[in-house]
Every structure is written in structure tokens, then in C-alpha cells.
Coordinates of C-alpha atoms in Angstrom, one line a residue:
M1 CA 174.0 153.6 16.4
K2 CA 175.5 150.1 16.9
P3 CA 173.7 147.9 19.4
Q4 CA 175.3 147.6 22.8
K5 CA 177.0 144.2 23.4
A6 CA 175.7 142.3 26.5
V7 CA 177.5 139.2 27.8
V8 CA 175.4 137.0 30.0
I9 CA 177.2 134.3 32.1
G10 CA 175.3 131.1 32.7
A11 CA 172.4 129.5 30.9
G12 CA 170.2 128.7 33.9
F13 CA 166.7 130.2 34.3
S14 CA 168.0 133.6 35.5
G15 CA 170.6 134.0 32.8
L16 CA 168.2 132.9 30.1
A17 CA 165.5 135.3 31.3
A18 CA 168.1 138.2 31.4
A19 CA 169.4 137.4 27.9
I20 CA 165.9 137.3 26.4
T21 CA 164.9 140.5 28.0
L22 CA 168.0 142.3 26.9
A23 CA 167.9 141.0 23.4
N24 CA 164.3 142.0 23.1
S25 CA 165.3 145.5 23.9
G26 CA 167.9 145.7 21.2
Y27 CA 171.1 144.5 22.9
E28 CA 173.5 142.2 21.0
V29 CA 173.5 139.3 23.5
T30 CA 176.1 136.6 23.9
L31 CA 175.4 133.9 26.5
L32 CA 178.3 131.9 27.9
E33 CA 177.7 128.5 29.5
K34 CA 180.3 126.4 31.3
H35 CA 178.5 123.1 30.5
P36 CA 177.8 121.5 27.1
T37 CA 174.1 121.9 27.6
P38 CA 171.9 124.7 29.0
G39 CA 169.8 124.7 32.1
G40 CA 172.3 125.3 35.0
R41 CA 170.9 123.5 38.0
A42 CA 167.9 122.5 35.8
R43 CA 170.1 120.5 33.4
V44 CA 169.0 117.1 32.1
F45 CA 171.1 114.0 31.5
K46 CA 170.3 110.8 29.8
K47 CA 171.7 107.5 30.8
D48 CA 170.8 103.8 30.2
G49 CA 167.6 104.9 28.4
F50 CA 166.4 107.1 31.3
T51 CA 166.0 110.9 31.2
F52 CA 166.8 112.5 34.5
D53 CA 166.0 116.1 35.6
M54 CA 169.1 117.0 37.6
G55 CA 167.5 119.8 39.7
P56 CA 164.0 121.2 40.0
S57 CA 161.1 118.8 40.1
W58 CA 158.4 120.9 41.7
Y59 CA 156.6 123.1 39.3
W60 CA 154.9 125.8 41.4
M61 CA 153.6 129.3 40.5
P62 CA 153.0 128.4 36.9
D63 CA 151.7 132.0 36.2
V64 CA 155.3 133.3 36.5
I65 CA 156.8 131.3 33.5
A66 CA 153.5 131.6 31.5
G67 CA 153.5 135.3 32.1
F68 CA 157.1 135.6 30.9
F69 CA 156.4 133.9 27.6
R70 CA 153.1 135.7 27.2
K71 CA 155.0 139.0 27.0
Y72 CA 156.6 137.7 23.8
N73 CA 153.5 135.9 22.4
A74 CA 155.5 132.7 22.8
E75 CA 153.4 130.6 25.1
G76 CA 153.2 128.0 22.4
L77 CA 156.9 127.2 23.0
L78 CA 156.1 125.9 26.5
P79 CA 155.5 122.2 27.1
E80 CA 152.1 120.9 28.2
L81 CA 151.5 121.3 31.9
V82 CA 149.7 118.6 33.9
R83 CA 148.3 119.4 37.4
L84 CA 149.1 116.5 39.7
N85 CA 146.2 115.0 41.7
P86 CA 147.1 114.1 44.4
S87 CA 149.7 116.8 44.5
Y88 CA 152.0 114.6 46.6
Q89 CA 151.9 112.2 49.5
V90 CA 153.6 112.4 52.9
I91 CA 154.7 109.2 54.5
F92 CA 154.7 109.5 58.3
G93 CA 155.3 105.7 58.8
E94 CA 155.0 102.4 57.1
S95 CA 151.2 102.3 57.5
N96 CA 150.6 106.1 58.0
T97 CA 150.5 107.8 54.6
Q98 CA 148.7 111.1 53.9
T99 CA 147.9 112.0 50.3
V100 CA 147.4 115.7 49.6
P101 CA 144.5 116.1 47.1
A102 CA 144.6 118.9 44.5
G103 CA 140.9 119.8 45.0
Y104 CA 140.5 122.3 47.8
T105 CA 137.2 120.8 49.0
A106 CA 138.8 117.4 49.3
L107 CA 141.8 118.9 51.1
K108 CA 139.6 120.6 53.6
E109 CA 137.9 117.3 54.3
T110 CA 141.3 115.7 54.8
F111 CA 142.3 118.4 57.3
E112 CA 139.0 118.1 59.1
A113 CA 139.4 114.3 59.5
I114 CA 142.8 114.9 61.1
E115 CA 141.8 117.8 63.3
P116 CA 138.2 118.7 63.7
G117 CA 137.6 122.4 63.0
S118 CA 140.8 122.7 60.9
G119 CA 138.9 123.0 57.6
A120 CA 137.4 126.4 58.5
K121 CA 140.7 127.5 59.9
L122 CA 142.4 126.5 56.6
D123 CA 140.1 129.0 54.9
I124 CA 141.3 131.8 57.1
F125 CA 144.9 130.8 57.0
L126 CA 144.9 130.6 53.1
N127 CA 143.0 133.8 52.8
E128 CA 145.8 135.6 54.7
A129 CA 148.4 133.6 52.6
Q130 CA 146.7 134.8 49.4
Q131 CA 146.9 138.4 50.5
K132 CA 150.6 138.0 51.2
Y133 CA 151.2 136.3 47.8
E134 CA 149.3 139.0 45.9
A135 CA 151.0 141.8 47.8
A136 CA 154.5 140.2 47.3
M137 CA 154.0 139.4 43.6
G138 CA 152.2 142.7 42.8
K139 CA 154.3 145.2 44.7
F140 CA 157.6 143.8 45.9
I141 CA 159.1 140.8 44.1
N142 CA 160.0 142.8 40.9
K143 CA 161.9 145.5 42.8
P144 CA 165.7 145.6 42.2
C145 CA 166.2 146.7 45.9
I146 CA 168.8 149.3 45.0
S147 CA 167.3 152.2 46.8
V148 CA 164.7 152.5 49.7
T149 CA 162.9 155.1 47.5
E150 CA 161.6 152.1 45.5
F151 CA 159.2 151.5 48.4
L152 CA 158.2 155.1 49.2
D153 CA 154.8 154.7 47.8
T154 CA 151.5 154.7 49.7
D155 CA 150.1 151.6 48.0
I156 CA 153.4 149.7 48.6
L157 CA 153.6 150.7 52.2
K158 CA 150.0 149.6 52.8
S159 CA 150.8 146.3 51.1
A160 CA 153.8 145.9 53.4
L161 CA 151.5 145.7 56.4
K162 CA 150.1 142.5 54.9
L163 CA 153.4 140.7 54.7
D164 CA 153.8 139.7 58.3
L165 CA 157.5 140.1 58.3
L166 CA 158.1 140.3 62.0
S167 CA 156.5 137.1 63.3
S168 CA 157.8 133.6 62.6
Y169 CA 156.2 131.1 60.3
S170 CA 156.2 128.6 63.2
N171 CA 154.3 130.8 65.5
H172 CA 151.9 131.9 62.7
V173 CA 150.9 128.4 61.6
R174 CA 150.4 127.3 65.2
R175 CA 147.8 130.0 65.7
Y176 CA 145.5 128.0 63.5
F177 CA 146.5 124.3 63.8
K178 CA 147.5 121.9 66.6
S179 CA 147.9 118.6 64.8
E180 CA 151.6 117.6 64.3
K181 CA 150.6 115.9 61.1
I182 CA 149.0 119.1 59.7
L183 CA 151.8 121.2 60.9
Q184 CA 154.4 119.0 59.1
M185 CA 152.3 119.1 55.9
L186 CA 152.1 122.9 56.0
E187 CA 155.7 123.4 57.0
F188 CA 156.9 121.2 54.1
P189 CA 157.2 124.1 51.6
I190 CA 159.2 126.0 54.1
L191 CA 161.9 123.3 54.5
F192 CA 163.8 124.4 51.4
L193 CA 163.8 128.1 52.3
G194 CA 166.9 127.5 54.2
A195 CA 166.1 127.8 57.9
L196 CA 163.9 126.4 60.6
P197 CA 160.2 127.5 60.5
K198 CA 160.9 129.5 63.7
D199 CA 163.5 131.6 61.8
I200 CA 161.5 132.1 58.6
P201 CA 159.2 135.1 58.5
A202 CA 155.4 134.4 58.4
L203 CA 155.4 136.1 55.0
Y204 CA 156.3 132.7 53.6
S205 CA 152.9 131.2 54.4
M206 CA 152.3 132.6 50.8
M207 CA 154.1 129.4 49.8
N208 CA 151.1 127.4 51.2
Y209 CA 148.9 129.4 48.9
A210 CA 151.1 128.6 46.0
D211 CA 151.1 124.9 46.9
I212 CA 147.4 124.4 47.8
K213 CA 145.5 126.9 45.6
L214 CA 147.8 127.4 42.6
G215 CA 148.7 123.7 42.6
T216 CA 151.6 121.3 41.8
W217 CA 152.2 120.9 38.1
Y218 CA 154.5 118.8 35.9
P219 CA 155.9 119.9 32.5
M220 CA 155.5 116.9 30.2
G221 CA 158.9 115.7 29.1
G222 CA 160.4 117.1 32.3
F223 CA 162.0 120.4 33.3
G224 CA 164.4 120.1 30.4
K225 CA 161.5 120.9 28.1
V226 CA 161.0 124.2 29.9
I227 CA 164.7 125.1 29.5
D228 CA 164.3 124.2 25.8
A229 CA 161.5 126.7 25.5
F230 CA 163.7 129.4 27.0
V231 CA 166.5 128.6 24.7
K232 CA 164.2 128.7 21.6
L233 CA 162.9 132.0 22.6
A234 CA 166.4 133.3 23.2
E235 CA 167.5 132.2 19.8
Q236 CA 164.4 133.8 18.2
K237 CA 165.5 137.1 19.9
G238 CA 169.0 136.7 18.4
V239 CA 170.9 135.5 21.5
T240 CA 174.2 133.8 20.5
F241 CA 175.1 130.8 22.7
Y242 CA 178.6 129.5 23.5
F243 CA 178.7 126.2 25.4
D244 CA 181.7 124.7 27.1
A245 CA 182.9 128.2 27.7
D246 CA 184.3 128.5 31.2
V247 CA 184.7 132.1 32.4
K248 CA 188.1 132.7 33.9
G249 CA 188.1 136.5 34.6
F250 CA 187.4 140.0 33.4
D251 CA 189.4 142.8 31.8
V252 CA 188.5 145.9 33.7
S253 CA 189.4 149.4 32.5
S254 CA 188.3 152.8 33.8
G255 CA 185.8 151.2 36.1
E256 CA 184.1 149.0 33.5
V257 CA 184.4 145.5 32.2
T258 CA 185.7 145.6 28.6
K259 CA 186.1 141.9 28.1
V260 CA 185.0 138.6 29.6
I261 CA 187.8 136.1 29.5
T262 CA 187.0 132.4 28.9
D263 CA 188.9 129.3 28.0
K264 CA 187.3 129.6 24.5
G265 CA 188.5 133.2 24.0
D266 CA 187.7 136.7 25.0
F267 CA 184.3 138.4 24.5
E268 CA 184.0 142.2 24.3
A269 CA 181.2 143.7 26.4
D270 CA 179.4 147.0 27.0
V271 CA 177.5 145.3 29.9
V272 CA 177.9 142.0 31.7
V273 CA 175.3 140.0 33.7
S274 CA 176.6 137.1 35.7
S275 CA 174.1 134.4 36.7
A276 CA 177.0 132.3 37.9
D277 CA 177.4 131.9 41.6
Y278 CA 177.7 135.4 43.0
H279 CA 180.6 134.6 45.4
F280 CA 182.4 132.8 42.5
T281 CA 182.0 135.8 40.2
E282 CA 183.4 138.1 42.8
Q283 CA 186.5 135.8 43.2
L284 CA 187.3 136.5 39.5
L285 CA 187.8 140.1 40.4
P286 CA 190.6 141.8 42.3
E287 CA 189.6 142.4 45.9
N288 CA 189.3 146.2 45.4
Y289 CA 186.5 145.5 42.8
R290 CA 184.4 143.2 44.9
N291 CA 181.2 144.1 46.6
Y292 CA 181.7 141.9 49.6
T293 CA 184.5 140.5 51.7
E294 CA 185.1 136.9 52.6
K295 CA 184.1 137.8 56.1
Y296 CA 180.7 138.9 54.7
W297 CA 180.2 135.7 52.9
D298 CA 181.2 133.5 55.8
K299 CA 178.5 135.2 57.9
R300 CA 175.8 134.4 55.4
V301 CA 173.3 131.8 56.5
M302 CA 173.0 129.3 53.6
A303 CA 170.1 127.2 52.6
P304 CA 170.7 123.4 52.5
S305 CA 172.8 121.4 50.0
C306 CA 171.6 118.0 48.9
L307 CA 172.6 114.4 48.5
L308 CA 171.0 113.2 45.3
Y309 CA 170.5 109.9 43.6
Y310 CA 169.3 109.3 40.1
V311 CA 168.2 105.7 39.8
G312 CA 166.8 103.6 37.0
I313 CA 164.8 100.5 38.0
N314 CA 163.8 97.7 35.6
K315 CA 160.2 97.4 37.0
K316 CA 157.4 99.6 38.2
L317 CA 156.9 100.6 41.8
G318 CA 153.3 100.4 43.0
K319 CA 153.1 102.5 46.1
L320 CA 154.9 105.6 45.0
L321 CA 153.2 108.7 43.6
H322 CA 154.9 111.4 41.5
H323 CA 156.0 113.2 44.6
N324 CA 156.7 111.4 47.9
L325 CA 157.9 113.0 51.2
F326 CA 159.3 110.6 53.7
F327 CA 158.8 112.2 57.1
E328 CA 158.8 109.0 59.2
E329 CA 161.9 110.1 61.1
N330 CA 162.2 113.1 63.5
F331 CA 162.3 116.4 61.7
A332 CA 163.9 118.4 64.5
T333 CA 166.8 115.9 64.8
H334 CA 167.5 116.1 61.1
A335 CA 167.1 119.9 61.0
H336 CA 169.6 120.2 63.8
T337 CA 172.3 118.7 61.6
I338 CA 171.5 121.1 58.8
Y339 CA 171.0 124.4 60.6
T340 CA 172.5 124.2 64.0
E341 CA 175.5 121.8 64.1
P342 CA 176.3 121.0 60.4
S343 CA 177.0 117.3 60.2
W344 CA 175.7 114.2 58.4
P345 CA 172.3 113.2 59.7
Q346 CA 171.7 109.9 61.5
K347 CA 168.1 109.3 60.4
P348 CA 167.4 111.7 57.5
L349 CA 164.1 112.7 56.1
Y350 CA 164.1 112.3 52.3
Y351 CA 162.1 113.0 49.1
V352 CA 161.4 110.7 46.2
C353 CA 160.3 111.9 42.8
C354 CA 158.9 109.2 40.4
P355 CA 158.0 111.2 37.3
G356 CA 157.1 108.0 35.3
K357 CA 153.7 108.1 37.2
T358 CA 152.8 111.1 35.0
D359 CA 155.2 110.9 32.0
A360 CA 156.1 107.6 30.3
S361 CA 158.8 109.3 28.2
V362 CA 161.4 109.5 31.1
A363 CA 162.0 105.7 31.4
P364 CA 162.0 102.7 29.1
E365 CA 158.7 100.8 29.0
G366 CA 157.9 98.9 32.1
M367 CA 160.7 100.7 34.1
E368 CA 160.9 103.4 36.7
N369 CA 163.0 106.6 36.9
I370 CA 163.4 107.8 40.5
F371 CA 165.1 110.8 42.0
L372 CA 166.0 110.7 45.7
L373 CA 166.9 113.8 47.7
I374 CA 168.3 114.1 51.2
P375 CA 168.7 117.8 52.4
V376 CA 172.0 118.2 54.1
A377 CA 174.1 121.1 55.5
P378 CA 176.2 123.0 53.0
G379 CA 180.0 122.7 53.3
L380 CA 180.1 119.1 54.4
E381 CA 182.8 116.8 53.1
D382 CA 181.3 114.0 51.1
T383 CA 183.0 110.8 50.1
P384 CA 182.0 107.8 48.0
E385 CA 181.6 105.8 51.2
I386 CA 179.2 108.4 52.7
R387 CA 177.2 108.5 49.5
Q388 CA 176.9 104.7 49.4
H389 CA 176.0 104.5 53.1
Y390 CA 173.0 106.9 52.7
F391 CA 172.0 105.2 49.5
N392 CA 171.9 101.8 51.1
E393 CA 169.9 103.2 54.1
T394 CA 167.4 105.1 51.9
I395 CA 166.8 102.3 49.5
A396 CA 166.2 99.9 52.5
R397 CA 163.7 102.3 53.9
L398 CA 162.0 102.7 50.5
E399 CA 161.9 98.9 50.1
Q400 CA 160.2 98.6 53.5
Y401 CA 157.6 101.2 52.6
C402 CA 156.9 99.8 49.1
G403 CA 156.9 96.2 50.3
E404 CA 159.1 94.9 47.5
A405 CA 162.7 94.5 46.5
I406 CA 164.2 97.5 44.7
K407 CA 168.0 97.3 45.0
P408 CA 168.3 94.1 42.9
H409 CA 166.4 95.8 40.1
I410 CA 168.6 98.9 39.8
V411 CA 170.0 99.2 36.2
S412 CA 171.2 102.8 36.4
Y413 CA 172.8 104.7 39.2
T414 CA 174.3 108.2 39.6
D415 CA 174.9 110.1 42.8
Y416 CA 175.5 113.8 43.3
A417 CA 176.4 115.8 46.4
V418 CA 178.0 118.8 47.9
S419 CA 181.3 118.5 46.1
D420 CA 179.5 118.2 42.8
F421 CA 177.6 121.5 43.4
K422 CA 181.0 123.1 44.0
A423 CA 182.6 121.6 40.9
D424 CA 179.7 122.0 38.5
Y425 CA 178.2 125.3 39.6
N426 CA 181.0 126.9 41.7
A427 CA 178.3 126.9 44.4
F428 CA 179.4 128.7 47.6
K429 CA 179.9 126.0 50.2
G430 CA 178.2 123.6 47.8
N431 CA 174.8 125.0 48.5
A432 CA 171.8 123.9 46.5
Y433 CA 169.2 126.5 47.4
G434 CA 171.0 129.8 47.8
L435 CA 170.7 131.9 50.9
A436 CA 168.3 131.1 53.7
N437 CA 165.2 133.3 53.5
T438 CA 165.6 134.8 57.0
L439 CA 164.4 138.4 57.6
K440 CA 168.0 139.6 57.7
Q441 CA 168.6 138.1 54.2
T442 CA 165.5 139.4 52.5
A443 CA 165.1 142.2 49.9
F444 CA 167.7 145.0 50.7
F445 CA 169.7 142.5 52.9
K446 CA 170.5 140.2 50.0
P447 CA 173.6 140.7 47.9
G448 CA 172.9 143.6 45.4
I449 CA 172.3 143.2 41.7
R450 CA 175.0 145.7 40.6
N451 CA 178.7 145.9 41.3
K452 CA 179.3 149.1 43.2
K453 CA 182.7 149.7 41.8
I454 CA 182.3 148.4 38.2
A455 CA 179.6 150.4 36.4
N456 CA 178.6 147.7 33.9
L457 CA 178.8 144.5 35.9
F458 CA 175.5 143.1 37.3
Y459 CA 174.5 139.9 39.2
T460 CA 171.4 137.7 38.9
G461 CA 170.3 134.4 40.2
Q462 CA 169.5 132.7 43.5
L463 CA 171.9 134.6 45.7
T464 CA 170.4 138.0 45.0
V465 CA 166.8 139.3 44.8
P466 CA 164.2 137.9 44.9
G467 CA 165.8 134.6 46.0
P468 CA 166.1 130.9 45.2
G469 CA 163.6 128.7 43.2
V470 CA 162.6 128.6 39.5
P471 CA 160.0 131.4 39.5
P472 CA 162.2 133.8 41.5
S473 CA 165.2 133.0 39.3
V474 CA 163.2 133.9 36.2
I475 CA 162.1 137.1 37.9
S476 CA 165.6 137.8 39.0
G477 CA 166.8 137.7 35.3
E478 CA 164.0 140.1 34.3
I479 CA 164.8 142.5 37.2
V480 CA 168.5 142.9 36.4
A481 CA 167.8 143.2 32.6
G482 CA 165.0 145.7 33.3
H483 CA 167.3 147.8 35.5
I484 CA 170.1 147.8 32.8
I485 CA 167.6 148.8 30.1
K486 CA 166.1 151.6 32.2
T487 CA 169.4 153.1 33.3
S488 CA 170.9 152.8 29.8
K489 CA 168.0 154.7 28.3
K490 CA 168.4 157.4 31.0
H491 CA 172.1 157.7 30.1
V492 CA 171.4 157.9 26.4
Y493 CA 168.8 160.7 27.1
E494 CA 171.1 162.6 29.3
S495 CA 173.9 162.4 26.7
I496 CA 171.6 163.8 24.0
V497 CA 170.4 166.6 26.3

């Protein structure tokens, strides 16, 4: 019997994971990528001698990617990982910086120095967080969330009680800690889940366990080396790549996609997996074939977009670590402009990544590669003037903190914002981090992985289960491919019987 033809759209983490899983199960897989290089939001670009990771810079939950490659005896393809110590630093003011040590004993001492008694409370807090992490990763995160019967299991229902879904993260963390400094440090991983801590389920304290206990890591050479490993594994499994292939639509006949139409030609398909933006993929279909209406999408609560700067500097910067969080301005004021009244912030918080502190390969000798990120509301209109304004403000604040001139030493500059997310990734409202992880947008309440009206069209990526982030995206690709493989085998068995 001839192998079934699977077409996967998008060479980001979810698309690559889906392609590898399908190919390993015997599918003839074609992967279509709009850009000339793989990676999706984790693409890399080189400019003026610098190597810039365009997207992810935090490497958390290393067990997820390692476990994926372990299934194929391919861990040797992965780049060397280095655990950062300190994990990062939080700048609360010009002379008020808190480093976050990787060692747990040292971290407890740090907490204790800020708030007496908080070290013992951290033990309790993280023990609960670990239970949530293990329950979520062991019982829930790999579910396709197609039917409630997936969860009708005694062990799963017992595990659900540990997830703390009905209380807010904000209330939960304040049961243990009073110090605003500690609260900001613990709420940091929540910031990019797409809502205020008061609107995020306490379930997500599991991210504190991932941060503190599992650690912050860096793949030597940058995130592009992780993408390279996925591509090599895909090629070993027989996946065929087509780059610069922009998908324009689908031929649908008798309730199935028969061809994927691109500007490079048409590709026949027995099954299609789109890891492109979910909303964009639906727009390529006639309305009667879409899962969701425009009204549905307009009601979704989106996680933030970003204003990004990729900057090369012809000298080293002394006070920066690999990861630097600038929280010297009021969080509530900035958050209001993201989540309540979408607008450009007056005094934004921001993040600076300086990977040269760990990896000399990302910049010419004696120089620095920095990545600046300001979270902003999705859907904003950005202009060159707006980008320049925030760059000038951010660099001035960074100069003040570092105590040295930076702007005169810039030798490479690239900015990236909401309109670029729309243009490059067809991102709904220019979002960078998918849907907000509110209770009403978790599990079954996320957009589904299968098209309800086209039998062989499926969706993967950050807008469906389990959600945004590198590890969830990898898991998302595995989920949809696993579902296709499972149902395909069932259909083959039924046809034989």
C-alpha cells in the first residue's frame, strides 16, 4: 500500500514536531515554509557579523525537547546546553538589582534576606508547584482535548484536584509572600501568559517550579541550533522541505482537502496539518468550512505582542547578565496598557538579552549582541516614529543603569513590531504569544486541533492545545500527529474488517 501523503504548513517548532512524528509513522511528509529558512518565530538572522535569535531566548523545561529527541535515539543532534547561574537579574532601580541564583539553597537565602520566613514558605510553595507540574505534564498536557471522555479516568480526575484551576495566581502567591520584590520575581514567568496575575489560574505556579527547580538554560550557538536539530531529524525521517512556499489556499472536495495551493505550485495531500496562524489558515477556507466565525476570534483574549530591537554594539557591556528584567517602572501602569486599555505605554517595563555573556559565537570579538523586548498590546498601529521613540527611551534607561554610553557604539540595528508579526507570521492582531492563558481559554476552551467540516485538516501551534511557548509547541505538534496516526490506524482496521 502506498504511504499516505501528509502536508505540513510551517517549519516552526510545532510544524517540525508534527512532520517528524508523521514521517516516523510511515507518512510521506512534505513541509511547506513561507520563509527562506526554518524556525518560524524562532528564526535566526545574521547581520553585520552578529547572529540574532529572532524569538525565543528563554530555554525552560529542557526535559520536553530532550525527551522528544530521545524517542528517536537522536539526542546527539541537540546543541550543548548550559545552565545559567545566575538564572537572570531583576533591576528594580538604578542601585536596586536582585540576581536570581540557580542554586536552590542560595535562592532561599536570597528570599530570606528580603522577607524573613520566606525561605521556608518557598519550600511549601514550590512543593505545590511541583505537584501541579507533574500532574499537568503527566496527565493533561498531551491530551488532544477533542472529547471530555479523555479525562474520565480516576487517576486523571484525582490529578485534576491538584491543578488549582479555580483560584487566581495573584491570590495564590500572596498566601505565601508579602514582599513586593518577591512577588514581582515570582510573577515574572506569568507576564507572558497573556493576562494579569489576577486573571491567570493558580495552576501556572507550575511555571515557578520550571523556572526555579528545572532551571534556565541556553543552547550554545543560540536557538537556531535547536531548530537545526529538528530539521536534521526531519530530514533523516524523510521529510521533504519546500522553502519560500507561501500557502494561498486549499482545494476541497467531498469534505476533504485534496491539494494545498502555494505560489510554488500545488501539493497533493491525504492529510494536512497547519502550524501557521490558526485564524489565518481559516481565512484561506470558504466560510462554510471554517471552525470559527470572526465574532469568535474578536472575542478571544490575546497574549501580548512585542516591540523588539536587535542591536550590535562595538564594545562589551559590564553590568548586564545573559537575562535582564527591567522592572524599575510601575508594572500595573504598563499592564493596564496591554490588558485593559490597549495603547502604547508611557513608561514600559522591558527585557534585555545579552547572549554574548554565555556564547562568544553570537557577536564579533570584543562586541555585544543585545536583544531588547517591550511587551505591548496586540493590534496596535506601529510606525517608524513610534519604534524610534521607544528605542531612544529604552537605550537611555539602559545607559543610565550600565553607567556608560551605548548609543554611540551601535553598529547594527533592526527593529520589529506588531505589523511585522502580521506580515511575517500572519499573526492574528499581530500577537507574539498566542491566546491568553485564562481559565476560559484553557484545554477544551482553546481552538480545536481538527477541522469539524473537513475530515483531513488539522491545526497545531500556539493558538491550540496546549498553548504558547517552545515546549508546548513541540508537544502540540506531537499531539496532532499522534491523533492523526491513531485515527488513521483505526480507519484502516475498520476498512479491513
